[in-house]
Coordinates of C-alpha atoms in Angstrom, one line a residue:
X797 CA -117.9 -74.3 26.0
X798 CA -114.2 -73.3 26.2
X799 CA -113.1 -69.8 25.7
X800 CA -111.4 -70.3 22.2
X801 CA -114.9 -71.7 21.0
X802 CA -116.4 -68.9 22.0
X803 CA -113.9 -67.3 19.9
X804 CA -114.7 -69.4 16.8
X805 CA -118.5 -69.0 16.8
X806 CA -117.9 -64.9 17.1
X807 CA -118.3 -64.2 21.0
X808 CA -117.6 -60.3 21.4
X809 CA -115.9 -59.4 24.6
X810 CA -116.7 -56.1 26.3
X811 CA -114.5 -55.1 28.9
X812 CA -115.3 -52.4 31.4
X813 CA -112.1 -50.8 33.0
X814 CA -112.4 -50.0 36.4
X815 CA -110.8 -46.5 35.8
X816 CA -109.8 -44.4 32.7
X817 CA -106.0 -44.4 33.5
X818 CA -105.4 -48.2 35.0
X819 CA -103.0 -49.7 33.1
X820 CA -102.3 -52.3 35.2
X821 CA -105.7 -53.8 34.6
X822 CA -105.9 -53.0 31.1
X823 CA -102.8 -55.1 30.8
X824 CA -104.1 -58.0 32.5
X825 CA -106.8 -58.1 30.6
X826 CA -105.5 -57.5 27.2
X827 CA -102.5 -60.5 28.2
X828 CA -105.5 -62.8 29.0
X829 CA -107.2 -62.2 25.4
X830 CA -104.3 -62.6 23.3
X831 CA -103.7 -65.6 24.9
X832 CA -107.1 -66.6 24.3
X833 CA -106.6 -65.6 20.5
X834 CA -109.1 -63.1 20.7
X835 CA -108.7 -60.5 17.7
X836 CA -109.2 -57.0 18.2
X837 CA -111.8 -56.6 16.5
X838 CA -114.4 -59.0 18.6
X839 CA -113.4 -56.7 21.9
X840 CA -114.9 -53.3 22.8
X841 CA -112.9 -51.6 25.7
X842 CA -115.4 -49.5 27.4
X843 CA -113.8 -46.6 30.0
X844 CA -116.5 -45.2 33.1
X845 CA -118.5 -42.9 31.5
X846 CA -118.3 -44.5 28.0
X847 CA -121.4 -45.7 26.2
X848 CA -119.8 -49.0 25.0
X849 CA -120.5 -50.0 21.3
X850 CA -122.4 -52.0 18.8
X851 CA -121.3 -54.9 20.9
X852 CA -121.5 -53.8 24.4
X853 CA -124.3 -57.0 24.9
X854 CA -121.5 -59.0 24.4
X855 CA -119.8 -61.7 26.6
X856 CA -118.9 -60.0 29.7
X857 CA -116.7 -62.9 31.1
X858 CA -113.1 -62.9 30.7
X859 CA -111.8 -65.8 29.1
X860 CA -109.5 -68.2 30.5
X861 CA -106.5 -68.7 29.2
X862 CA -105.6 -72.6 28.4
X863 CA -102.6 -74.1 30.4
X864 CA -100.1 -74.3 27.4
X865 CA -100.8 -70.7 26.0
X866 CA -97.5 -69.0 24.9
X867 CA -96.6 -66.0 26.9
X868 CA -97.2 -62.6 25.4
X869 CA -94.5 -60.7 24.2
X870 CA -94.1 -56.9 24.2
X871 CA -91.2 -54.9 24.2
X872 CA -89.7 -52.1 26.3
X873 CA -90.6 -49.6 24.3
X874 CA -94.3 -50.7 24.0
X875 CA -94.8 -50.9 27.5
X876 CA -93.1 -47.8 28.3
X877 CA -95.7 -46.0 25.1
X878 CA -98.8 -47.9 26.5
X879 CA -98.0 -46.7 30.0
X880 CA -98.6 -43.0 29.0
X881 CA -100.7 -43.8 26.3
X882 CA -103.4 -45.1 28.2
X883 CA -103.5 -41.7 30.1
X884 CA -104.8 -40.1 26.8
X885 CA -108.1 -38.6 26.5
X886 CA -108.6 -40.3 23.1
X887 CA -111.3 -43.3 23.6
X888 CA -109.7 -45.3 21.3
X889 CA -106.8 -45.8 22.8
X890 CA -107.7 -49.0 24.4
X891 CA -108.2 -51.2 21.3
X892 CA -105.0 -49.2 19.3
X893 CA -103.1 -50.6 22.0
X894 CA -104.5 -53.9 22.1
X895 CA -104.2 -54.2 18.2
X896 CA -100.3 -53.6 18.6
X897 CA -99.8 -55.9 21.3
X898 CA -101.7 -58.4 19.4
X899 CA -99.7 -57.4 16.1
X900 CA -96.6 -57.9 18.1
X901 CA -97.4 -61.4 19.0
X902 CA -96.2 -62.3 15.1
X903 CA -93.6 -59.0 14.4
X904 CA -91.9 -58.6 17.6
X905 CA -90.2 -55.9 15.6
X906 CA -93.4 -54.0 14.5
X907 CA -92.0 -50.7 17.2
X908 CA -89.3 -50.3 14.6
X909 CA -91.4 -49.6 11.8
X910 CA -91.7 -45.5 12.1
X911 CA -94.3 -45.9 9.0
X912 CA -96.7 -48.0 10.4
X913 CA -100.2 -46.2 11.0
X914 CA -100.7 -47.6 14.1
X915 CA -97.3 -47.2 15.6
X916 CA -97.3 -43.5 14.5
X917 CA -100.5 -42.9 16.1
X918 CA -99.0 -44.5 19.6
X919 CA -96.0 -42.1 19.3
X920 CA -98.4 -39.4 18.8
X921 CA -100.4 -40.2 21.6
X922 CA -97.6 -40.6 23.5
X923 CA -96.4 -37.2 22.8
X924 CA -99.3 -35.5 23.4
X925 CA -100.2 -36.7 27.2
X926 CA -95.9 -35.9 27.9
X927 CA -97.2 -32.3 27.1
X928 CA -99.5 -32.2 29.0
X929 CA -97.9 -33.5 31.8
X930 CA -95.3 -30.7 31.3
X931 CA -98.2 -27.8 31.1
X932 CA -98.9 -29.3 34.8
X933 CA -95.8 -29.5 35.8
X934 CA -95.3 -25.8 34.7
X935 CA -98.6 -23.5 35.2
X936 CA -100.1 -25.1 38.5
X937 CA -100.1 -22.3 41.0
X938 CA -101.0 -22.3 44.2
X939 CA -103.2 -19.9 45.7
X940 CA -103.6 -19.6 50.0
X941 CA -106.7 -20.4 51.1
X942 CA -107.1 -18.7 54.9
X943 CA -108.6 -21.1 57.3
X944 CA -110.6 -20.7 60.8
X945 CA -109.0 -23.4 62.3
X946 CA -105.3 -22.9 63.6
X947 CA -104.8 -26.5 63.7
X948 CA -105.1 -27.1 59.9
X949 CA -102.5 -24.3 59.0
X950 CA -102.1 -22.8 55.5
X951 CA -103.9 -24.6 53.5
X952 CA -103.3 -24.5 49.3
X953 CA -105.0 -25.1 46.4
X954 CA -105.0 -24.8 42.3
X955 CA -106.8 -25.1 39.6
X956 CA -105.9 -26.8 36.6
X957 CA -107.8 -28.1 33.2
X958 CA -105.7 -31.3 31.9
X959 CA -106.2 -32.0 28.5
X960 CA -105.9 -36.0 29.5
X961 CA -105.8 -38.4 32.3
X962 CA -102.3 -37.0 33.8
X963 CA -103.9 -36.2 37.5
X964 CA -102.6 -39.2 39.3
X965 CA -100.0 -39.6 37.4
X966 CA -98.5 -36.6 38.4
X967 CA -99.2 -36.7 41.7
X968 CA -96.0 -37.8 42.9
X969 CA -94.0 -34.8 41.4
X970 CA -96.2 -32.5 43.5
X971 CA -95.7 -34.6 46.2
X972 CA -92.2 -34.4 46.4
X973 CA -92.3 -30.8 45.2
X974 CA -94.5 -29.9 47.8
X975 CA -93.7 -32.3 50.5
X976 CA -93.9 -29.7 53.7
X977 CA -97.2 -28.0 52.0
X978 CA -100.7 -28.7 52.5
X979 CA -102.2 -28.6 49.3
X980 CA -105.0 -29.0 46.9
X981 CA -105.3 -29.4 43.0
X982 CA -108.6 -29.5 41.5
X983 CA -109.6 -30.0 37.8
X984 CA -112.6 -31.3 35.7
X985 CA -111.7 -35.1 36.2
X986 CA -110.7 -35.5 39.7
X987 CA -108.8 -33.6 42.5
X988 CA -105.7 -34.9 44.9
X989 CA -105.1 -33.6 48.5
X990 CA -102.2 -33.8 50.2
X991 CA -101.7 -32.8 53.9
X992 CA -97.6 -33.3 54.1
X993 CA -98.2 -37.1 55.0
X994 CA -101.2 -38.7 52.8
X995 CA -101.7 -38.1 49.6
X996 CA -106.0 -38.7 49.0
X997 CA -108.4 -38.3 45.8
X998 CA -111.5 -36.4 45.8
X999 CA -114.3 -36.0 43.2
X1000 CA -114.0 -33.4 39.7
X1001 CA -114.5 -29.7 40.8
X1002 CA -115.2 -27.1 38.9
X1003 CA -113.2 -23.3 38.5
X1004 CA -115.6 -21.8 41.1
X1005 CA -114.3 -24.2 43.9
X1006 CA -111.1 -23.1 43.8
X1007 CA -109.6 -19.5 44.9
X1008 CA -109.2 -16.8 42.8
X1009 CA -105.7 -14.8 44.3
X1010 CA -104.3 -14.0 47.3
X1011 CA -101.7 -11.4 49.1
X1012 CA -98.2 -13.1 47.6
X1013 CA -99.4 -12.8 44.2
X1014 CA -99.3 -9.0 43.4
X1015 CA -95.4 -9.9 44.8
X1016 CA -95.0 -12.3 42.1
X1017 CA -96.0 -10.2 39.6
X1018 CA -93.5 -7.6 40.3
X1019 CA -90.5 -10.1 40.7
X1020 CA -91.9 -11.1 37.1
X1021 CA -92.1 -8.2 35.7
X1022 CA -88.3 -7.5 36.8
X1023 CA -86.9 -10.5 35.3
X1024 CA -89.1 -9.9 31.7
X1025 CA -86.1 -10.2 29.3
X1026 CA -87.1 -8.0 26.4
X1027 CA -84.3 -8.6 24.1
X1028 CA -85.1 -12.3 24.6
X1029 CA -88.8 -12.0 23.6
X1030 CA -90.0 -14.4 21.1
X1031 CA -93.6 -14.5 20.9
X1032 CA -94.7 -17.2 18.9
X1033 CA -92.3 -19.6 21.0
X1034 CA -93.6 -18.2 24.3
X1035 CA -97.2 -19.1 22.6
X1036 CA -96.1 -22.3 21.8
X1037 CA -94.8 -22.7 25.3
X1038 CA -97.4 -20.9 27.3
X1039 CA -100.7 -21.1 25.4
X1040 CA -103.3 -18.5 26.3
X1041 CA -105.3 -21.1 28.1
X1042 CA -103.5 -21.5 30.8
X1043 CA -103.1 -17.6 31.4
X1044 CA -106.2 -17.6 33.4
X1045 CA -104.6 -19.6 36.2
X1046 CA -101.4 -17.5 36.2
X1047 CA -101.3 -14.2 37.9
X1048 CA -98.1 -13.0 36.2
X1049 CA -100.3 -13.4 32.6
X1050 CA -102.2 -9.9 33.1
X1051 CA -98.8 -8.8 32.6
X1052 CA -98.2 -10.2 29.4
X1053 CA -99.7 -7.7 27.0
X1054 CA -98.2 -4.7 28.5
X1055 CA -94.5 -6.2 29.0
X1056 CA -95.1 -7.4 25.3
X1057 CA -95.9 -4.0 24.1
X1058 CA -93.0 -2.0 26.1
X1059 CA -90.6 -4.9 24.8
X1060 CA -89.1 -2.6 22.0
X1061 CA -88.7 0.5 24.2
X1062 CA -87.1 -1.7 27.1
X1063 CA -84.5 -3.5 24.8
X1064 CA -83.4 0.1 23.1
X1065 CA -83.1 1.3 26.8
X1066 CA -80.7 -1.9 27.5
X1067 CA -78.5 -1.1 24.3
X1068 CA -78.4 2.6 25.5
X1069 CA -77.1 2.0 28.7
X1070 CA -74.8 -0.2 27.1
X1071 CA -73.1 2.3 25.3
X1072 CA -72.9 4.8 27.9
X1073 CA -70.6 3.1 29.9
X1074 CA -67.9 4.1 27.7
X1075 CA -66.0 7.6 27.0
X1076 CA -64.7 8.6 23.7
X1077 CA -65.1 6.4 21.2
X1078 CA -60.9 5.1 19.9
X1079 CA -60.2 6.3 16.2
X1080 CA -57.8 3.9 15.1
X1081 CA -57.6 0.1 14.8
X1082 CA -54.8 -0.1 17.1
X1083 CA -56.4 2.4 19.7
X1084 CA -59.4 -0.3 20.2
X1085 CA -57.1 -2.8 20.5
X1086 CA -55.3 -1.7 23.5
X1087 CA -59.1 -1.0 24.6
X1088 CA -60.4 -4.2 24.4
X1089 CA -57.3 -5.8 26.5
X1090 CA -58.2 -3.8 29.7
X1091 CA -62.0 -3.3 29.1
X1092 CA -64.1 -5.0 32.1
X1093 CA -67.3 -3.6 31.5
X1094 CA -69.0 -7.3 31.3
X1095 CA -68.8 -10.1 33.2
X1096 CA -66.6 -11.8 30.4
X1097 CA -64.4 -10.0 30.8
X1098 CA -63.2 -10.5 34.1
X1099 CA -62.6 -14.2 33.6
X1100 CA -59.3 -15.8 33.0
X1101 CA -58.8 -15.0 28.9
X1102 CA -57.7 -12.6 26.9
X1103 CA -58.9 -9.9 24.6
X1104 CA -59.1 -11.0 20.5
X1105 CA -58.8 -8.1 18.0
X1106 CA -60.7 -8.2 14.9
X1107 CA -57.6 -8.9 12.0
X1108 CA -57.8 -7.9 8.3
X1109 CA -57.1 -4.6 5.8
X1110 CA -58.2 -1.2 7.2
X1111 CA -60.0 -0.2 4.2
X1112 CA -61.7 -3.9 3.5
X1113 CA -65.1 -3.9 1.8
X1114 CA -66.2 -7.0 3.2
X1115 CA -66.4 -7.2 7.2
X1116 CA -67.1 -10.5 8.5
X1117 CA -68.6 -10.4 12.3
X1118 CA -68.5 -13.8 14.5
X1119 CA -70.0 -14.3 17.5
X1120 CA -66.9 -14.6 20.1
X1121 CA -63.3 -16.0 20.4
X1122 CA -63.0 -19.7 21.0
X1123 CA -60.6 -21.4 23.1
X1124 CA -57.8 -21.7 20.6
X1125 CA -58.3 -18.1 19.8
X1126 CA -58.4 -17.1 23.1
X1127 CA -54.9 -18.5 23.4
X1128 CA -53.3 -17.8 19.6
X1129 CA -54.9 -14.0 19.8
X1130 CA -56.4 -14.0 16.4
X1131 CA -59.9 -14.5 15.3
X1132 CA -61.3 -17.8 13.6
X1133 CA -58.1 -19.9 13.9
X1134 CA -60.3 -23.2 15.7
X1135 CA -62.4 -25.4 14.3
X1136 CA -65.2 -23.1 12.9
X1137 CA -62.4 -20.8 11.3
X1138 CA -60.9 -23.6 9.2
X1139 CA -64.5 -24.3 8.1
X1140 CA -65.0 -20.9 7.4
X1141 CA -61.8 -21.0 5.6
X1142 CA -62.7 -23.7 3.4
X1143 CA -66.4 -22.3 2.2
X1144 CA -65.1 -19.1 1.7
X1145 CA -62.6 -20.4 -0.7
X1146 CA -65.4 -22.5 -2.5
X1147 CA -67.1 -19.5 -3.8
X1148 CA -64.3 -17.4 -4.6
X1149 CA -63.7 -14.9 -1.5
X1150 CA -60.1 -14.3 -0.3
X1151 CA -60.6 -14.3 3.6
X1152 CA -57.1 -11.9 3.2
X1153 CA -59.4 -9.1 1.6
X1154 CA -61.9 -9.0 4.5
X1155 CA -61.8 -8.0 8.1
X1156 CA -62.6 -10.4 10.4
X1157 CA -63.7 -10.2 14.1
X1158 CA -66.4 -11.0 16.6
X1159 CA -69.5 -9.1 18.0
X1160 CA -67.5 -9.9 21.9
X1161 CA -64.3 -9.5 22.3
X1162 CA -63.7 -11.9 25.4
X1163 CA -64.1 -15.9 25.7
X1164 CA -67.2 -16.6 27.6
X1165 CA -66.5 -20.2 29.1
X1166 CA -67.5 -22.5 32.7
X1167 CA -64.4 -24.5 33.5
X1168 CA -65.0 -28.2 33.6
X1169 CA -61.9 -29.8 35.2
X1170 CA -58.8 -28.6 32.7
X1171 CA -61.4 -28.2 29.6
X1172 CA -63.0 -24.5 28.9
X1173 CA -66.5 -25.1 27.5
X1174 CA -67.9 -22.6 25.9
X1175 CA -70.8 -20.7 27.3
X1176 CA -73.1 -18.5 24.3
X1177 CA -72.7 -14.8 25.2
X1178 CA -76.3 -12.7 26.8
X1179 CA -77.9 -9.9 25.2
X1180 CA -76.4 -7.4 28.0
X1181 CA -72.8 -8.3 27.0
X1182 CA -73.4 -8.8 23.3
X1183 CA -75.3 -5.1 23.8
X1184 CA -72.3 -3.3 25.8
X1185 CA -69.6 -4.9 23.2
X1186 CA -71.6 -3.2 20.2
X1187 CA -69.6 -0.2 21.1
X1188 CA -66.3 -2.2 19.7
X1189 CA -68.3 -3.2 16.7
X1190 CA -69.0 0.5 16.2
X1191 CA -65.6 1.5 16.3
X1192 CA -64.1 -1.1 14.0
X1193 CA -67.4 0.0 11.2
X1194 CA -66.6 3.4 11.6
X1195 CA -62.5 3.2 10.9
X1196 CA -62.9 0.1 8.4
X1197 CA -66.0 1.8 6.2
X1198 CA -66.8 -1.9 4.8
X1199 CA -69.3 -1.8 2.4
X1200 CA -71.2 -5.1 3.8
X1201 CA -70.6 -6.6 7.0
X1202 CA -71.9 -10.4 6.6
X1203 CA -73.0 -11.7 10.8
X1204 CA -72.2 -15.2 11.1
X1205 CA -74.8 -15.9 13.8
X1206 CA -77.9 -14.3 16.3
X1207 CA -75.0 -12.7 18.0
X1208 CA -73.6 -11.1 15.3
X1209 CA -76.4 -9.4 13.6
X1210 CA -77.6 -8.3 17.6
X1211 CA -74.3 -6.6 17.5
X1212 CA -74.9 -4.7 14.2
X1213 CA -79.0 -4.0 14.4
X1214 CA -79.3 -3.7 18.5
X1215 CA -81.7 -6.3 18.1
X1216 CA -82.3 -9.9 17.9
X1217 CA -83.6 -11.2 14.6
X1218 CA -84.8 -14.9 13.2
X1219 CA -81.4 -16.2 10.7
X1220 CA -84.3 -17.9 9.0
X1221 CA -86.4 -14.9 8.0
X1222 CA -83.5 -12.3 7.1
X1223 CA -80.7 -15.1 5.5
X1224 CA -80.0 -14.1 2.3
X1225 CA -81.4 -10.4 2.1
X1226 CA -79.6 -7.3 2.5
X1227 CA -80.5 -5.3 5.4
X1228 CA -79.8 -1.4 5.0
X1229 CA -78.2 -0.1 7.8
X1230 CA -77.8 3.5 8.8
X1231 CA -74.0 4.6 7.5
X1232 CA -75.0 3.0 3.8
X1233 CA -73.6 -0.4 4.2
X1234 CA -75.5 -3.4 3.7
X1235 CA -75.7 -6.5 6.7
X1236 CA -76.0 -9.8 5.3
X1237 CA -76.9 -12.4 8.2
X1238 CA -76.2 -16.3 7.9
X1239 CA -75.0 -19.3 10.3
X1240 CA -72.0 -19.5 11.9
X1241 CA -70.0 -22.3 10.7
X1242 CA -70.2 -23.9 14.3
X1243 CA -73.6 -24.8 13.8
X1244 CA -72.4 -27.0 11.3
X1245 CA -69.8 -28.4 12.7
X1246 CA -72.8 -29.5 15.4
X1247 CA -74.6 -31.2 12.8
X1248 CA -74.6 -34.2 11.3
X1249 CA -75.5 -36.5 7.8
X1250 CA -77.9 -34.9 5.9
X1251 CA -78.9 -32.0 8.0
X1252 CA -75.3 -30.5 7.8
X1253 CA -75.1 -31.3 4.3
X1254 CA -78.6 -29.1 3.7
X1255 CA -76.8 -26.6 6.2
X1256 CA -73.6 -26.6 4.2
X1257 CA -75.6 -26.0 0.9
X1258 CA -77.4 -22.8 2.2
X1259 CA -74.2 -21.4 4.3
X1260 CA -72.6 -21.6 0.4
X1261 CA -76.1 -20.0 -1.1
X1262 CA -75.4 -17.2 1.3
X1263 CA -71.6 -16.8 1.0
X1264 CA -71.9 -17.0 -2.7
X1265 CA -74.4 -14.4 -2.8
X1266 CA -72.6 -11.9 -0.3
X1267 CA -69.3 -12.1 -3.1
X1268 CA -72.1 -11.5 -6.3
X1269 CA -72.9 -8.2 -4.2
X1270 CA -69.5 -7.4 -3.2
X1271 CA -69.1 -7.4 -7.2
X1272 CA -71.8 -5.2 -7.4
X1273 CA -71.2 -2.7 -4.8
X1274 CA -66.6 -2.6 -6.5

């Protein structure tokens, strides 16, 4: 009986794979039943370990392919999804991919089609073992192990809990990482060795096996501690990024709490020592201007640019704080004369505010750039420079009096509040500030100008929301 009669009278197929993250055999395999025409749903793909199915009595011979079956078609980006999909944990994934492949067979165009159940699932899959792969990549940490015997040397190891089938995967980046270290990493499904010339597999360990600290750590956690940014704290993205189940395996984690809690206190601290750098404060626009042009407090200002003064009427009720100069500013001298200025320009005159009537300038004074051949590209500006430039912002509040200052950007409103805030969460709010003014944050217009299609058009719309409600106020507050 050939194979496709087995097929007709309603043969099942069960295929055992070898190991639970060989695509190369699943491949083979799967390329030898579609040729067959064997549908997906007469095979069950049993992984070691796995209990098989309602079918797993079925025919455990693979068919043979006949001599004039077409070749099987799959596309680049199926091969390249199947090849990290089949590293997922998920036991299904075996018969999702074979039911694409064999879908494929009649739309070779079926990977296009971002609503198709079975293509979003891949993608998903897909997704989820990169992750992973990055949490390895980023929380394995060695620990020394001391050994009796001098001719092994230092000898490594860590301990990590992968969410999927990523060990040997992996092992390569370690390898090349680590290529003059003997090393270790052990985890629930499996363990690799590597002794700076062979890389071997051992059996699953378990936490116990491997090393709980050693001397270099309690270094590591003071070079951490000394690099914790406070004014660049965001916890729910640091969650996100770090999740509290790897903080087990880090040293540097009991940290965490405490650095979390001192955060505020650190960042005033920062702004502080900011502003006692400088002497007594200027008292007149033009004062702060000849300031600005020899100030080298920061290391922007001891590039290859030039100062930019905030520009407008003295006694404006509307201030309007950027983030920086651009180039073309840089070298015209005035604020918001590029790109984002003439976009600026335009929204402001669709809801009604005269750009002439408000003073304009940025929370740093000085271009912040990296010089790429004859271009300037420019570089965002860091908390400590942002911080020891509030003392300009100060000085133009405190001579202009506005009675709202709208920040154009994260930069901006750090200048005004001495800390960073979400745009998201405060947009379109006033934010009482100490000498009886109001802040109003929103975008700067170079975010848009980033954008494309419909995103920048959604931008656009909420940039206008905020502007527009900024001149109803100003109204309010004549």
């Amino acid at each position: 009986m050939t194979a496709l009669q087995h097929v007709k009278l309603g043969t099942y197929y069960v295929v055992h794979l070898p190991e639970a993250d060989d695509f190369d055999f699943w491949r083979e395999r799967a390329r030898a039943l579609v040729q067959c025409d064997v549908p997906p749903d007469r095979i069950a793909w049993v992984e070691p370990g796995g209990s098989g199915d309602l079918f797993a009595h079925g025919e455990r011979r693979m068919p043979v392919p006949p001599m004039d079956a077409k070749p099987v078609r799959a596309n680049r980006r199926f091969v390249s999804l199947a090849k990290n999909t089949i590293l997922h944990s998920d036991p299904e994934r075996f018969a999702l991919l074979y039911r694409l492949l064999w879908r494929l067979q009649s739309n070779p165009r079926m990977m296009e089609d971002k609503a198709d159940l079975d293509v979003r699932r891949v993608e998903e899959l897909d997704k989820n073992v990169r992750r992973d792969s990055h949490k390895m990549h980023a929380f394995v940490r060695f620990r020394l192990v001391e050994s009796e015997d001098e001719e092994v040397g230092e000898h490594y190891v860590a301990w990590f809990e992968p969410e999927h089938h990523i060990l040997r995967a992996n092992a390569g980046f370690f390898m090349r990482r680590f290529s003059n270290m003997r090393w270790s990493i052990l985890t629930p499904r499996g363990s690799l060795h590597w002794d700076t010339e062979t890389m071997s597999e051992g059996p699953p360990a378990e936490r116990h096996d491997a090393p709980g600290g050693d001397p270099m750590e309690d270094l590591w956690r003071t070079y951490y501690a000394s690099i914790f940014n406070p004014a660049r704290l965001k916890i729910g993205a640091m969650l996100k990024e770090m999740p509290k189940k790897y903080w087990k395996n880090m040293p540097e984690a009991a940290l965490i709490p405490d650095l979390i809690a001192g955060a505020q206190g650190r960042e005033a601290k920062m702004v502080e020592k900011g502003a006692l750098e400088f002497e007594e404060r200027p008292d007149t626009l033009e004062a702060i201007d000849k300031a600005i042009h020899g100030c080298r407090k920061c290391p922007i200002g001891q590039l290859d640019n030039h100062a930019v003064m905030g520009e407008g009427p003295q006694d404006a009720s509307l201030m309007i704080v950027g983030e920086q100069p651009g180039d073309q500013e840089d070298q015209i001298g005035r604020p918001f004369v590029g790109p984002a200025g003439q976009l600026l320009d335009a929204h402001l005159e669709k809801v009604g505010i005269d750009r002439r009537a408000a003073y304009v300038t940025n929370a740093v004074k000085h271009f912040k750039y990296v010089q790429r051949g004859k271009r300037r590209l420019h570089q965002n500006p860091g908390a400590k420079e942002i911080d020891t430039c509030r003392w300009w912002i100060e000085s133009e509040r405190e001579i202009v009096k506005p009675k709202l200052v709208l920040a154009m950007g994260a930069s901006a409103a750090r200048s005004v509040l001495g800390k960073t805030v979400s745009i998201t969460k405060v947009r379109g709010a006033p934010i009482a500030l100490e000498d009886g003014s109001e802040l109003w944050v929103t975008a700067h217009p170079s975010y848009l100008l980033r954008l494309e299609g419909p995103a920048r058009e959604e931008q656009a719309r909420l940039f206008d929301a905020d502007l527009a409600a900024v001149r109803q106020r100003l109204e309010e507050l004549a």
